[in-house]
PDB file of C-alpha atoms in Angstrom:
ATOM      1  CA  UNK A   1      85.814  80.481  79.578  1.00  0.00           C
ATOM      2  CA  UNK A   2      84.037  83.787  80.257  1.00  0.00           C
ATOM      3  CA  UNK A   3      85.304  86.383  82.893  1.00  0.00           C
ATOM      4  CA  UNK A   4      81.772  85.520  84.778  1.00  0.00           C
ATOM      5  CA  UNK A   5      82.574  82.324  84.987  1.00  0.00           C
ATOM      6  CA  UNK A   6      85.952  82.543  85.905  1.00  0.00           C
ATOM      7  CA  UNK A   7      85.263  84.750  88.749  1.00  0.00           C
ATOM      8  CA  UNK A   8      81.975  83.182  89.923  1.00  0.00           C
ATOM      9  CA  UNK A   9      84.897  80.162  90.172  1.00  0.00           C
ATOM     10  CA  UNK A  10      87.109  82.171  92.145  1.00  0.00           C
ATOM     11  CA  UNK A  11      83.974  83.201  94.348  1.00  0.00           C
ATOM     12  CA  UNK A  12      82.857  79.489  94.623  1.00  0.00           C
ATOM     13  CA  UNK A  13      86.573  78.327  95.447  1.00  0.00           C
ATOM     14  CA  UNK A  14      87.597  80.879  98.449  1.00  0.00           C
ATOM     15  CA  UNK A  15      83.591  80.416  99.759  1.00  0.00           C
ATOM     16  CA  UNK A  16      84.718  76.722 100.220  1.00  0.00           C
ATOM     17  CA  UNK A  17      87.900  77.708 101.541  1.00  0.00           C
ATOM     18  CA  UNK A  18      89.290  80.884 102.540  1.00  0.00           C
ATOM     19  CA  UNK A  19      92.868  82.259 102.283  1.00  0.00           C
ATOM     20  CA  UNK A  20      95.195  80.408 105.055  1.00  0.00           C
ATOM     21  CA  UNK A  21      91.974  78.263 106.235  1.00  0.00           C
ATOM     22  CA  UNK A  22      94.078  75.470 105.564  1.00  0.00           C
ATOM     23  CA  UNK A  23      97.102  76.354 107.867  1.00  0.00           C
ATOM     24  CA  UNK A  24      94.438  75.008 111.006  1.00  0.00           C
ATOM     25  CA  UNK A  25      93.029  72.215 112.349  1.00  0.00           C
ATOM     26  CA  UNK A  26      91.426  73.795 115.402  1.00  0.00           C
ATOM     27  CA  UNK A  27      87.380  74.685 115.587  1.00  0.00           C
ATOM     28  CA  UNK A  28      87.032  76.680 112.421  1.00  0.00           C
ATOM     29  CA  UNK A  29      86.669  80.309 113.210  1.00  0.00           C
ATOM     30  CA  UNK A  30      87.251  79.959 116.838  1.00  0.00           C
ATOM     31  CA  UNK A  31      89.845  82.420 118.591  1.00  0.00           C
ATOM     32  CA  UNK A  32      92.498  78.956 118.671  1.00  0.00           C
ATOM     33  CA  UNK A  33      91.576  78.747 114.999  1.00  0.00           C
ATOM     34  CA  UNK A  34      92.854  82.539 114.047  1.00  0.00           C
ATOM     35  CA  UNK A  35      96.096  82.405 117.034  1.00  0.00           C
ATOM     36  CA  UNK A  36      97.000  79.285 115.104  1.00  0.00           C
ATOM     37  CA  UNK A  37      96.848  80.494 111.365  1.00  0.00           C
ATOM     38  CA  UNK A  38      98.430  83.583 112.962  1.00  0.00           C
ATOM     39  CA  UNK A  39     101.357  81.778 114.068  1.00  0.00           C
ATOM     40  CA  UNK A  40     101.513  79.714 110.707  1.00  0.00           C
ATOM     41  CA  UNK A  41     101.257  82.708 108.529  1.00  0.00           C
ATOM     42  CA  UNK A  42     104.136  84.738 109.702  1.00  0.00           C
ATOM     43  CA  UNK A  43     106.029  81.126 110.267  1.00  0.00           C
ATOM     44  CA  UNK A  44     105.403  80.647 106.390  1.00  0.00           C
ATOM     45  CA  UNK A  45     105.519  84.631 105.494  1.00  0.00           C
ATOM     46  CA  UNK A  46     107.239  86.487 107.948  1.00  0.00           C
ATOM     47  CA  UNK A  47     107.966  89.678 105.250  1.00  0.00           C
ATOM     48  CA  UNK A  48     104.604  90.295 106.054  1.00  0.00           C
ATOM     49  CA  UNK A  49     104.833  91.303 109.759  1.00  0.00           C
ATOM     50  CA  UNK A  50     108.047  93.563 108.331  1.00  0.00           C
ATOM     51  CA  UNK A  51     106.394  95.514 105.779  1.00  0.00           C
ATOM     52  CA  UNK A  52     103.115  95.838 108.015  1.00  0.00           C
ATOM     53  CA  UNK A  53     106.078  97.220 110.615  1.00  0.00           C
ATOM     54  CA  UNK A  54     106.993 100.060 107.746  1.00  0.00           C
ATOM     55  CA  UNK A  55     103.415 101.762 108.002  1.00  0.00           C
ATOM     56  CA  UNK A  56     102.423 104.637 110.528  1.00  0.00           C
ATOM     57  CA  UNK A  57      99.069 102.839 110.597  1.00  0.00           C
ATOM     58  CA  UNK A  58      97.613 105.397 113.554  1.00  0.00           C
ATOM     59  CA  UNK A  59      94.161 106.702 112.345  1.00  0.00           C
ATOM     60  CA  UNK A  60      94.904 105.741 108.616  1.00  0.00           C
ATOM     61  CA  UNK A  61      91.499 104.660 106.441  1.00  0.00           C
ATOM     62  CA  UNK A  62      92.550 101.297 104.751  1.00  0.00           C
ATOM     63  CA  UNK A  63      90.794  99.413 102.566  1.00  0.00           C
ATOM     64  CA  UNK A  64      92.236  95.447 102.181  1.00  0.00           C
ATOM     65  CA  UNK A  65      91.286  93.681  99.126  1.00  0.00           C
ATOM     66  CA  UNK A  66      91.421  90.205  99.715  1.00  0.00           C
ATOM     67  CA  UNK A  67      91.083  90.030 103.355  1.00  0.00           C
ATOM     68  CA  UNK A  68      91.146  85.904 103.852  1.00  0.00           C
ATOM     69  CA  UNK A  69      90.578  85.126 107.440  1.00  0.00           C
ATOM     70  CA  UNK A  70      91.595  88.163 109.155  1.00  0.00           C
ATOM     71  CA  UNK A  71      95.129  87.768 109.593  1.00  0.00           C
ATOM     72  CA  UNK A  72      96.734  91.194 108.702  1.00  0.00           C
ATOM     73  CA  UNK A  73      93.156  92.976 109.539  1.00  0.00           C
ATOM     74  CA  UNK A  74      94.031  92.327 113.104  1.00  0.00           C
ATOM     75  CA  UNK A  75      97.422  93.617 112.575  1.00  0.00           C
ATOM     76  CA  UNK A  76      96.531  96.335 110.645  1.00  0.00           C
ATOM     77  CA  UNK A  77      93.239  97.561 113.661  1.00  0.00           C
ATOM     78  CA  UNK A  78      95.431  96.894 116.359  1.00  0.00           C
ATOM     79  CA  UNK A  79      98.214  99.189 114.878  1.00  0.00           C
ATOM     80  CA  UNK A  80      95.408 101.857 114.868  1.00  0.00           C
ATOM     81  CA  UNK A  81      94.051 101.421 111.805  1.00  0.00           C
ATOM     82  CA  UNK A  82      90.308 102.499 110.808  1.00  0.00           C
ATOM     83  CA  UNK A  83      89.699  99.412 108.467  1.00  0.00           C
ATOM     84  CA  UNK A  84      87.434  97.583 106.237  1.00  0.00           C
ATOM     85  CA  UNK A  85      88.563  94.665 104.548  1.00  0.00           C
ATOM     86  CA  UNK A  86      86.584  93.338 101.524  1.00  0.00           C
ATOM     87  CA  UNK A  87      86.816  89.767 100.371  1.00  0.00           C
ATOM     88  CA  UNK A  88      84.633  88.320  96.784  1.00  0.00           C
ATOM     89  CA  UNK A  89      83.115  85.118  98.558  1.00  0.00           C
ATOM     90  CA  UNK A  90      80.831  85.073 100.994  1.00  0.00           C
ATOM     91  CA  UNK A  91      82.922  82.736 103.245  1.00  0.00           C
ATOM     92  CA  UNK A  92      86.268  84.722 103.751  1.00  0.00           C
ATOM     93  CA  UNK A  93      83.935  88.287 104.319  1.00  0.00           C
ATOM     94  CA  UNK A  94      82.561  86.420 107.650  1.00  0.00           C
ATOM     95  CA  UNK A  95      85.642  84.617 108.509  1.00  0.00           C
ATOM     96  CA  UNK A  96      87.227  88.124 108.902  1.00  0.00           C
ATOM     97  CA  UNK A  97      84.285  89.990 110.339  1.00  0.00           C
ATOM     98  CA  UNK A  98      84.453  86.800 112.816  1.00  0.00           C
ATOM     99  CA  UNK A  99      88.178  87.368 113.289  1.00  0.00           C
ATOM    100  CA  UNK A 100      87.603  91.040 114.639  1.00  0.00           C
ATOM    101  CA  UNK A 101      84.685  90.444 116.744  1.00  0.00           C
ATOM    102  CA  UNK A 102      86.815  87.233 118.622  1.00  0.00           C
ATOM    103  CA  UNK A 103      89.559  89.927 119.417  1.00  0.00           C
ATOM    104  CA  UNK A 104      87.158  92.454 119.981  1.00  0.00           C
ATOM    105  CA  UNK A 105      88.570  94.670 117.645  1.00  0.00           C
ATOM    106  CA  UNK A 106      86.119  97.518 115.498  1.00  0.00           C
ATOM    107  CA  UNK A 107      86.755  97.393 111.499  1.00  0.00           C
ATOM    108  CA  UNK A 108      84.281  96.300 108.527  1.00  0.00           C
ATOM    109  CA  UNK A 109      84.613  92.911 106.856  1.00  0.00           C
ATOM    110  CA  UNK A 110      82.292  92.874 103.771  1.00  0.00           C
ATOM    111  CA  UNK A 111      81.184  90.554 100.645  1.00  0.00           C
ATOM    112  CA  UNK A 112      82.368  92.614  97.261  1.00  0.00           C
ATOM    113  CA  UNK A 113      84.124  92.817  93.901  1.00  0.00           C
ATOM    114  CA  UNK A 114      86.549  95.022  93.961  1.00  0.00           C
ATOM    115  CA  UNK A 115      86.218  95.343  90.346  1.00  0.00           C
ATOM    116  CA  UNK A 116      83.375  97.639  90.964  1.00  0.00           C
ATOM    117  CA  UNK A 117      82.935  99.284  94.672  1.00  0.00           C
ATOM    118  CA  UNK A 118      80.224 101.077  95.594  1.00  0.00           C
ATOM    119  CA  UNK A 119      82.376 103.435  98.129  1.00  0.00           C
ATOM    120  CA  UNK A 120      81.473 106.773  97.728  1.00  0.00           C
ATOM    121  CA  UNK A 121      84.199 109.087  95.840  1.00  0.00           C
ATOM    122  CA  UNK A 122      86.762 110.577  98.488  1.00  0.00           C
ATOM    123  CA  UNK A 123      85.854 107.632 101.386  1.00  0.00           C
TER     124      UNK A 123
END
């Protein structure tokens, strides 16, 4: 198997499902829906809540490959973050952008590869 087909796979898989979708019943998307993968998460992972705790995140630019649902975005903005999280589907780039407007929360949730970004040198 190619590497375009492999990752127009992984694009097609996450699009169906994105990262920790599965830890919630609730509406999907809905502010229940992201408490309750939230609480599942850091039930399942809670490392990640200590090495998020190890940043100074105030004012920081960061750039999250592989955002899933918004999780660690809102984590990461709330700490003071200036973020933009990128995700390769479709699906998981609108379930985080979704996850920051519910909390009312500013950052950038977008659709790319990050074999190949289109940032501008320096950003």
């Amino acid at each position: 198997m190619d590497g375009a087909v492999t990752q127009e796979r992984v694009r097609a898989y996450w699009d169906r499902q994105p990262c920790d979708s599965e830890l919630s019943a609730r509406e999907r998307l809905s502010r229940e829906f992201f408490l309750d993968v939230e609480r599942q998460r850091y039930a399942l992972q809670p490392h990640i809540l200590e090495c998020l705790s190890w940043i100074d995140w105030p004012g920081k630019r960061v750039l999250e490959v592989g955002a899933g649902v918004g999780t660690d975005a809102r984590r990461i903005v709330g700490a003071g973050a200036i973020y933009t999280g990128i995700n390769v589907d479709r699906g998981s780039a609108e379930a985080t952008e979704r996850a920051l407007r519910v909390f009312s929360m500013p950052g950038v949730s977008l659709q790319r590869d990050a074999r190949s970004l289109d940032f501008p040198d320096g950003s």
